[in-house]
Coordinates of C-alpha atoms and ligand atoms in Angstrom, one line a residue:
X16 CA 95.1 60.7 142.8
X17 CA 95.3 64.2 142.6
X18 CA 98.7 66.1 142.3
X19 CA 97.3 69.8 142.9
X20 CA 96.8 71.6 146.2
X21 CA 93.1 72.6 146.6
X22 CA 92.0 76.0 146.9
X23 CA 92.3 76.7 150.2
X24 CA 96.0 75.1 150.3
X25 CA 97.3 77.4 147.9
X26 CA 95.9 80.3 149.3
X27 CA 97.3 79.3 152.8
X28 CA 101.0 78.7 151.0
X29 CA 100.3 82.1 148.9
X30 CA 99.4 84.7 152.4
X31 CA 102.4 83.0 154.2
X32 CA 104.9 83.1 151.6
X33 CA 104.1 86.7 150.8
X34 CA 104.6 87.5 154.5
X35 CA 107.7 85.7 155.0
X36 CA 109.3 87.1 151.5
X37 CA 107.9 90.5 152.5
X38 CA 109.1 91.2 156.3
X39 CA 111.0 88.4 157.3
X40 CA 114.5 88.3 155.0
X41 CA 116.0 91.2 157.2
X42 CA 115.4 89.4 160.5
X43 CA 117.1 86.5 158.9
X44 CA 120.1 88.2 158.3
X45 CA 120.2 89.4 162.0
X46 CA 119.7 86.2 163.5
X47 CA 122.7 84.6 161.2
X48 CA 124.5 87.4 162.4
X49 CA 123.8 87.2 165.7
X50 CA 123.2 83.7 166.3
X51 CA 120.1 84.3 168.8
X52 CA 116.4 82.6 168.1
X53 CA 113.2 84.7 167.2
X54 CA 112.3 87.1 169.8
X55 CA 109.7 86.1 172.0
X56 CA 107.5 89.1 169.9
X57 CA 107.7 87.7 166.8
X58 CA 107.0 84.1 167.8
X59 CA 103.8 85.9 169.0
X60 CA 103.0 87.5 166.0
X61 CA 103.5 83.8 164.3
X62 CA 100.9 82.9 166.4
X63 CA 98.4 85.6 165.9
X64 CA 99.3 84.9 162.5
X65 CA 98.3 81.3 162.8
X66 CA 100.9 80.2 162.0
X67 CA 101.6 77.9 165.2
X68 CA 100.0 74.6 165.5
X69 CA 98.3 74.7 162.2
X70 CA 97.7 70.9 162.3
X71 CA 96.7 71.3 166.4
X72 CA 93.3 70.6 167.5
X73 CA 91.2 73.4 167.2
X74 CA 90.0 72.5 171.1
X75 CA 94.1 73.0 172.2
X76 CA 94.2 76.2 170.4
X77 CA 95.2 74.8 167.1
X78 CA 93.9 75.7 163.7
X79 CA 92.6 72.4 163.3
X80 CA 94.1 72.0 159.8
X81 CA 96.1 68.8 158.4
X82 CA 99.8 68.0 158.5
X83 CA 99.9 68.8 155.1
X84 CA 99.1 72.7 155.5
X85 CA 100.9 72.5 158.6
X86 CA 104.2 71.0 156.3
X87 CA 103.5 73.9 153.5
X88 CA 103.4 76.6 156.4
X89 CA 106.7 75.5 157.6
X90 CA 108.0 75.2 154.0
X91 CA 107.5 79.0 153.3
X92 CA 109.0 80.3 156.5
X93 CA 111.8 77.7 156.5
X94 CA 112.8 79.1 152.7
X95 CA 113.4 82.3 154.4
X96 CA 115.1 80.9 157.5
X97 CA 115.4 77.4 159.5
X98 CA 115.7 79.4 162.5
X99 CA 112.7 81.6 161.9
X100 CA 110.7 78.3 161.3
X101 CA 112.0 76.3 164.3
X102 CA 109.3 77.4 166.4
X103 CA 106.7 76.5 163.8
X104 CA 108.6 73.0 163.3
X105 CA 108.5 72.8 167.1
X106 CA 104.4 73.5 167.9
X107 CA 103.4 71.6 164.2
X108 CA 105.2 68.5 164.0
X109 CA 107.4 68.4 167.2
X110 CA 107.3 66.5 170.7
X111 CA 104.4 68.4 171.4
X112 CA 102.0 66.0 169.2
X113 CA 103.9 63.4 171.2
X114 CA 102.1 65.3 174.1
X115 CA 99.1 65.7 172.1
X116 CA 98.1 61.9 171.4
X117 CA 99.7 60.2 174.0
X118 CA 99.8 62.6 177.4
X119 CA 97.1 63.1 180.0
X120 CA 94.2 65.5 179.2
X121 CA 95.8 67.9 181.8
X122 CA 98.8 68.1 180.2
X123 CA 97.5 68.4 177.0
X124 CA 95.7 71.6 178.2
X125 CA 98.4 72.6 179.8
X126 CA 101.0 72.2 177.2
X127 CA 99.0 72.7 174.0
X128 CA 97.2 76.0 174.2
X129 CA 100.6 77.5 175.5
X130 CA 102.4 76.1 172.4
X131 CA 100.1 78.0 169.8
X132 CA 99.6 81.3 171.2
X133 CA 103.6 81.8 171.3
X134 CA 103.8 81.8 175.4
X135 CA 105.9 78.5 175.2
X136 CA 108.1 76.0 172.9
X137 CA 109.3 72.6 173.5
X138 CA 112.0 71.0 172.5
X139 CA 113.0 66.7 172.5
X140 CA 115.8 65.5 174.4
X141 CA 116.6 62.0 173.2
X142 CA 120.4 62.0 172.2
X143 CA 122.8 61.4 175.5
X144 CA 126.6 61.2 175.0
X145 CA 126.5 57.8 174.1
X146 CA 123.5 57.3 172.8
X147 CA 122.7 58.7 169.2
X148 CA 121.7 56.6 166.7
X149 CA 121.5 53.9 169.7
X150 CA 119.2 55.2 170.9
X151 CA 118.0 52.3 173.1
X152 CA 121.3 52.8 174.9
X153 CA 119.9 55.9 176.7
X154 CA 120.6 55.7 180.5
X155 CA 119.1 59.0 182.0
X156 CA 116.6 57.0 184.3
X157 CA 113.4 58.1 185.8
X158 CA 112.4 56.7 189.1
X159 CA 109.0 56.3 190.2
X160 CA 108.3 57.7 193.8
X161 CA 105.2 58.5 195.9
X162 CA 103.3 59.4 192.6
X163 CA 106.8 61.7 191.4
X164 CA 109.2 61.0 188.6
X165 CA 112.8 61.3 189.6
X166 CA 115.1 62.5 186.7
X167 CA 119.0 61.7 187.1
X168 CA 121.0 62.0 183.6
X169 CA 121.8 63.8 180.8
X170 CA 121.1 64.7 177.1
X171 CA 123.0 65.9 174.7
X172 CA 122.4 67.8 171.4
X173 CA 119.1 69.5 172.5
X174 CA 117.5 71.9 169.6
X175 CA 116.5 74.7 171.8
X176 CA 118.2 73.3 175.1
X177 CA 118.1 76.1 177.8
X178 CA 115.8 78.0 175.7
X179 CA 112.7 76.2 175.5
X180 CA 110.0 76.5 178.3
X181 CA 110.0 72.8 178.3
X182 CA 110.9 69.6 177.2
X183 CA 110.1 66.0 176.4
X184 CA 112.8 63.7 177.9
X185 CA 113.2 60.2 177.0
X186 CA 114.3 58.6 179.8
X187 CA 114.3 54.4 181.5
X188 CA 111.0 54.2 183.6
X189 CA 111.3 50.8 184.4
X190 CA 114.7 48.5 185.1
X191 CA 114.0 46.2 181.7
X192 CA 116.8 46.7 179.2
X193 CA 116.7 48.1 176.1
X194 CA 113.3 49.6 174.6
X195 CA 111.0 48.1 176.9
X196 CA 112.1 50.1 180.2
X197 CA 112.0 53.6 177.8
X198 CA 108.9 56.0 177.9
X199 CA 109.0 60.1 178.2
X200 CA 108.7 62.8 180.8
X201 CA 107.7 66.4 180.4
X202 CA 110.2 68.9 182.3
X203 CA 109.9 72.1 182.6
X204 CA 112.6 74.3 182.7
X205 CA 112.7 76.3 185.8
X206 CA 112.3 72.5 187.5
X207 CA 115.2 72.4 190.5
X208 CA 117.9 70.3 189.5
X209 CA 117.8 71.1 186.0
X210 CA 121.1 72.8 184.1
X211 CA 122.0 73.4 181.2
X212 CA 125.6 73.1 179.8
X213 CA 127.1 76.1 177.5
X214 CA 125.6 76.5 174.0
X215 CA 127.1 74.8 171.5
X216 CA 128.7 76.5 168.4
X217 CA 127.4 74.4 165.3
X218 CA 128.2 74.3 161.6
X219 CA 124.7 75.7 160.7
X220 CA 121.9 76.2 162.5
X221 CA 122.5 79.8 164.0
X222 CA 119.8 81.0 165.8
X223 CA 118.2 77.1 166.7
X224 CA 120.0 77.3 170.6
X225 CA 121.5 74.0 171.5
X226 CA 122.8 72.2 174.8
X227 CA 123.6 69.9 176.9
X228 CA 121.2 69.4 179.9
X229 CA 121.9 67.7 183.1
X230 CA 119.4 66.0 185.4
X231 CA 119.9 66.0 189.1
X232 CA 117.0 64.3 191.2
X233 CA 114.7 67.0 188.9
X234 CA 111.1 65.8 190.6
X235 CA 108.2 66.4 188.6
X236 CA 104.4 64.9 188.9
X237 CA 103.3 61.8 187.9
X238 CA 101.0 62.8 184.9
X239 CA 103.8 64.6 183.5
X240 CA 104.4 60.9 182.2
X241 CA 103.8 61.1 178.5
X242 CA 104.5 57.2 178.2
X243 CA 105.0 55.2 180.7
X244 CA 108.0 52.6 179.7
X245 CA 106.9 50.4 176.9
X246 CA 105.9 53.2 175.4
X247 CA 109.4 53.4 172.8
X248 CA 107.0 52.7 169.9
X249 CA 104.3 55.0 170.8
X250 CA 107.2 57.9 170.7
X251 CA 108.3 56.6 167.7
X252 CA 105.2 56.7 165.5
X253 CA 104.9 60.2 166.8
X254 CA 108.5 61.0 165.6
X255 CA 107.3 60.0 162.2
X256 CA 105.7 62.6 161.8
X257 CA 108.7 64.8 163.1
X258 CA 110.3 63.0 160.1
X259 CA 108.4 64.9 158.0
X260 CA 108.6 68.3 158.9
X261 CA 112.8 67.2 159.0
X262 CA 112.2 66.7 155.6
X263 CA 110.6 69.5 154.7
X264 CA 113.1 72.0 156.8
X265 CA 115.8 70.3 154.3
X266 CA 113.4 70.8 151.4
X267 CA 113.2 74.8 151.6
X268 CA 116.8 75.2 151.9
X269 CA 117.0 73.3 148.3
X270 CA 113.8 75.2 147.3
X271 CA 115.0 78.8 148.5
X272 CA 118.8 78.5 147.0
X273 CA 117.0 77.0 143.7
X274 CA 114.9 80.3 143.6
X275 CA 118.2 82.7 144.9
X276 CA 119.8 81.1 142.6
X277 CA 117.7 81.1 139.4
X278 CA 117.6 85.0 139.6
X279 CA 121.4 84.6 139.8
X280 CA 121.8 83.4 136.6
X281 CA 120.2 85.2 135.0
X282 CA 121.5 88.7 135.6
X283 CA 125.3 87.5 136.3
X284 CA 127.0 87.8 133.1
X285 CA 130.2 86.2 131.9
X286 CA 131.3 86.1 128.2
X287 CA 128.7 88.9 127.4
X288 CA 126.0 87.0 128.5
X289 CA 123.8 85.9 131.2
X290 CA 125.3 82.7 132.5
X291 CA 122.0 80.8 132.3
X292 CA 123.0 80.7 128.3
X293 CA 125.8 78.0 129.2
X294 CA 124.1 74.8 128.8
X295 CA 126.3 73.1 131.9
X296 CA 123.9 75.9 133.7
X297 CA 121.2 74.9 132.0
X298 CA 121.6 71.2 132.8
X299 CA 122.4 72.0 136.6
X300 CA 119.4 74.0 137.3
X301 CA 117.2 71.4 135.9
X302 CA 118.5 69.0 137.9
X303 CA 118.0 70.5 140.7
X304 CA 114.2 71.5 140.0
X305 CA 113.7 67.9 139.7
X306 CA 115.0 67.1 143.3
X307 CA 113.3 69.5 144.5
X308 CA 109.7 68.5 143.1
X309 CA 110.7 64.9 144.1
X310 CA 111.2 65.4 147.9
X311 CA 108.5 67.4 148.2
X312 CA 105.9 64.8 146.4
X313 CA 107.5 62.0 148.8
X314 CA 106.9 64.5 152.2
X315 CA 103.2 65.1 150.4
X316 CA 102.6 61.6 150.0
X317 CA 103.6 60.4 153.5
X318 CA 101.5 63.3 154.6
X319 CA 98.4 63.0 152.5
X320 CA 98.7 58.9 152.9
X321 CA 98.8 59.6 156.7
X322 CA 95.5 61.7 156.3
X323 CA 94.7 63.3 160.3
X324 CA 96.8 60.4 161.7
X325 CA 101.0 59.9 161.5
X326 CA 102.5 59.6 158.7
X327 CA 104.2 55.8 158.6
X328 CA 107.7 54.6 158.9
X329 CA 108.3 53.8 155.6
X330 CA 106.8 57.2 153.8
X331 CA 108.4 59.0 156.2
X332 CA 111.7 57.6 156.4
X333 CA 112.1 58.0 152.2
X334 CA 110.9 61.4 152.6
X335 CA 113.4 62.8 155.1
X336 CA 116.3 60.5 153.8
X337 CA 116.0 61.9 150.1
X338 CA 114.9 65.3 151.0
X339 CA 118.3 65.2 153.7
X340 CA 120.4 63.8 150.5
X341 CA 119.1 66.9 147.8
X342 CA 119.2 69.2 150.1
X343 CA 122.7 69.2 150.7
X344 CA 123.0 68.7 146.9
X345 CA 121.0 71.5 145.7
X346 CA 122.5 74.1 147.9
X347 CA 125.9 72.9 147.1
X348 CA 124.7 73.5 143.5
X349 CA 123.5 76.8 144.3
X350 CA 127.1 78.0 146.0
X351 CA 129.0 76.7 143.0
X352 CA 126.2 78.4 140.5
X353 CA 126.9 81.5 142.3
X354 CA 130.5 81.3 142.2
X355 CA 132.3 83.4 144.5
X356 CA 129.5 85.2 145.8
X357 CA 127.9 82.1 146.4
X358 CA 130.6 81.7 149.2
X359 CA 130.3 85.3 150.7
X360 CA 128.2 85.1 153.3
X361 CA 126.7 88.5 152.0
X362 CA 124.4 85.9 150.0
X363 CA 122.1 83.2 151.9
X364 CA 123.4 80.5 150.0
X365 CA 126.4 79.3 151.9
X366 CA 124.0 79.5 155.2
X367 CA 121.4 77.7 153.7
X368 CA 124.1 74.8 152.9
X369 CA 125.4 74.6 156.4
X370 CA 122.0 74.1 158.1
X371 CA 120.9 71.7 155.2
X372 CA 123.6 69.7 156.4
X373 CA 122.3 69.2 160.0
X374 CA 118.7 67.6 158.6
X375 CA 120.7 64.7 157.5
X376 CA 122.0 64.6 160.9
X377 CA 119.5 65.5 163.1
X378 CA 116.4 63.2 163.9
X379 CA 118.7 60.3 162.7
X380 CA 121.1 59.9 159.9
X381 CA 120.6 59.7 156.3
X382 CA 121.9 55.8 156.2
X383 CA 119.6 55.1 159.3
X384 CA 116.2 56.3 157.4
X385 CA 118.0 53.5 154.6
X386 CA 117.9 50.8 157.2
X387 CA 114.4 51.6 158.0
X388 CA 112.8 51.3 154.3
X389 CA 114.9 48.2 153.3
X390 CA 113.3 47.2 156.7
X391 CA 110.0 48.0 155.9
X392 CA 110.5 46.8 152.4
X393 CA 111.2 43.5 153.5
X394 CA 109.0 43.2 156.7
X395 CA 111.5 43.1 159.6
X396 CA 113.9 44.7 161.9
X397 CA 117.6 44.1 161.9
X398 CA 119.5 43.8 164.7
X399 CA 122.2 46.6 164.9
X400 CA 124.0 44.8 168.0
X401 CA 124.3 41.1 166.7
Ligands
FAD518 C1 121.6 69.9 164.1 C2 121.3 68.8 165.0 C3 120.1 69.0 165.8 C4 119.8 67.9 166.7 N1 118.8 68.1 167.6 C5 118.5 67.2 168.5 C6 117.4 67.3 169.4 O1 116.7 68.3 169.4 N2 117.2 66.4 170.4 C7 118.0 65.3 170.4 O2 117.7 64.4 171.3 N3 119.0 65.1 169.6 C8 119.3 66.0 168.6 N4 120.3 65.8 167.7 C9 121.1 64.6 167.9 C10 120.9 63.6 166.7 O3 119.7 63.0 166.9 C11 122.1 62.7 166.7 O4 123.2 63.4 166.4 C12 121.9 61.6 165.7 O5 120.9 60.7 166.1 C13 123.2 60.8 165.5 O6 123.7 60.4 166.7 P1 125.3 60.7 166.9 O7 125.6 62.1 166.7 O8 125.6 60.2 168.3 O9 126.1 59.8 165.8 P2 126.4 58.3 165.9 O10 125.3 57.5 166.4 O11 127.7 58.1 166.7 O12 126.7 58.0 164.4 C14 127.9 58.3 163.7 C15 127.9 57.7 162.3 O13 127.8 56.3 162.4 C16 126.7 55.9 161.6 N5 126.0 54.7 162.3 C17 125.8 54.5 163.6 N6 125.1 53.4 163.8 C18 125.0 52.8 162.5 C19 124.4 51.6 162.1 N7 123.8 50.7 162.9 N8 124.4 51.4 160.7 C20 124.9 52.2 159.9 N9 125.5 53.4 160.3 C21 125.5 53.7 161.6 C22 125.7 57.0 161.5 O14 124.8 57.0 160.4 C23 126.6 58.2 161.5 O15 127.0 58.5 160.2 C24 120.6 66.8 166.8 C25 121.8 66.7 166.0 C26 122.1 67.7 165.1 C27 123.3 67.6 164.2

């Protein structure tokens, strides 16, 4: 067991983190202010950078790396900004790797490459109005006809809905109930019948574009089938490793307002001194250092465990669900350290609060990943419906 990053790791973490602490704090700011995603430019220069599908086959126009670089990539952006990262999130550890080990080599090609030089982004719709953490309750249906897929539905909650090029829909491909009829489609977004409902105004997460979209008899080929039904576990396995890169967005909120906030404390002074020389400061800071090492050991470990492959259920599902749970605690920590300028939004702090609340949301809820490791602790499923 070895708890340091080899050479090459920390050189990767070291060029990225001087890049996004050098140029990108100011574009932060504007997308807060303005609420609207990356510009296509940028997301280019990401991927000239690299910096898109690190953990992609190098054959797909990947770098060929390992979801661990691709998780410390996304870390250093994602201190800077969740929106600015999203696109990483999206072509690293998103419903593209669904794509990429379980969709037809022609889709692969086409999808992949596109992914990592910046042209396109994908985004998952899963969630429908009433089906969140039932998942298995999702209706949108997907009929098979003269080697087409006809989509009629909707989804709800989409992370880049009517902005992404494309998108994975979970959908019924077959008439059996529950898990067993569900597989996935990729849409893309100029597909007739396809709409989008208006973007929705979140508590966080400014600059990640959000929507509804609506299905009506949207016709696409058949080997835009990335599962056929059956498939529910296939997706899941894939969404493990989604899990991670969750985690990890929560993890660099808490790891960005811990370093914001350390440089606080130590200039701000009340009482004729810095207020780092109270020890309730002192106490509070050291806690949250240690959550912050501790989620991001458990993302490493379901990462390094998972070696090329996914990362499991269990790793994964401790990782996001503490990482979700300190997040919000850290930067809560970091607004009250910072007192009333910790609640201006002239400071990142309050911002990077807001979105850390969404992880615990997003991907499924903080007492869902519980039900999954006492699951996995005790080898079996429960039954949420008897
Ligand atoms: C910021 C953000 C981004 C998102 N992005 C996407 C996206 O890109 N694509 C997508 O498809 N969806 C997305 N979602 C939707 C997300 O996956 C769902 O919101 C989530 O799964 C919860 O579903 P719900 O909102 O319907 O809540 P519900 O399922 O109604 O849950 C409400 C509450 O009840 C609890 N609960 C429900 N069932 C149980 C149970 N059996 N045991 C214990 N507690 C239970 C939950 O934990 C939660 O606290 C996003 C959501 C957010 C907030």
């Amino acid at each position: 067991m070895d708890f340091q990053l080899s050479q090459e790791q920390q050189q990767l973490r070291e060029s990225v983190r001087r890049y996004a602490r050098d140029k990108l704090p100011a574009v932060a700011e504007e997308i807060e202010r303005t609420g609207k995603p990356p510009d296509p430019e940028l997301v280019h220069e990401f991927a000239d950078m690299g910096l898109l599908g690190v953990n992609v086959a190098e054959s797909l126009g990947g770098l060929g790396l390992g979801n661990l670089e691709a998780l410390l990539v996304l870390e250093e952006v994602a201190q800077v900004s969740a929106a600015l990262a999203f696109p990483i999130f999206e072509s690293s550890v998103g419903p593209v790797r669904a794509i990429e080990h379980f969709g037809t080599p022609s889709l692969r090609e086409h999808v992949l490459p596109a992914v990592c030089r910046g042209d396109l982004q994908v985004a998952v719709a899963m969630s429908e109005p009433a089906a969140g953490t039932a998942l298995t309750d999702l209706t949108t249906r997907g009929e098979l006809r003269d080697g087409q897929v006809v989509l009629n539905g909707s989804k709800r909650w989409c992370s880049g809905g009517g902005h992404a090029g494309g998108y994975v829909v979970y959908c019924r491909l077959s008439k059996d109930p529950g898990a067993r009829g569900i597989g996935a489609v990729y849409v893309e977004k100029d597909s007739p019948g396809l709409s989008f409902g208006r973007q929705e105004e979140l508590m966080g997460f400014r600059g990640v574009p959000s929507s509804d979209i609506y299905f009506d008899d949207v016709t696409v080929p058949e080997e835009n089938i990335i599962v056929p039904a059956g498939g529910f576990k296939k997706l899941m396995q894939a969404f493990d490793l989604e899990r991670c890169g969750n985690a990890t967005m929560a993890l660099a909120q808490a790891a960005g307002a811990l370093q914001d906030v350390l440089e606080y404390v130590q200039e701000r002074q009340q009482f004729g001194k810095p207020i780092i020389d109270f020890q309730a400061v002192q106490i509070r800071l050291a806690e949250m250092r240690m959550q912050v090492d501790a989620a991001r050991l458990l993302i490493h470990r379901a990462a390094c465990n998972a070696e090329q492959g996914l990362p499991s259920l269990e790793e994964s599902s401790i990782a996001k669900c503490y990482a979700n749970e300190i997040a919000r605690t850290v930067t809560g920590n970091a607004v009250q350290l910072m007192g009333g300028y910790g609640y201006s939004k002239e400071y990142a702090a309050e911002r990077r609060m807001r979105d850390a609340w969404g992880w615990g949301i997003a991907g499924g809820t903080i007492d869902i990943q519980k039900i999954n490791i006492t699951s996995a602790m005790v080898g079996r499923r429960f039954d949420q419906r008897r």
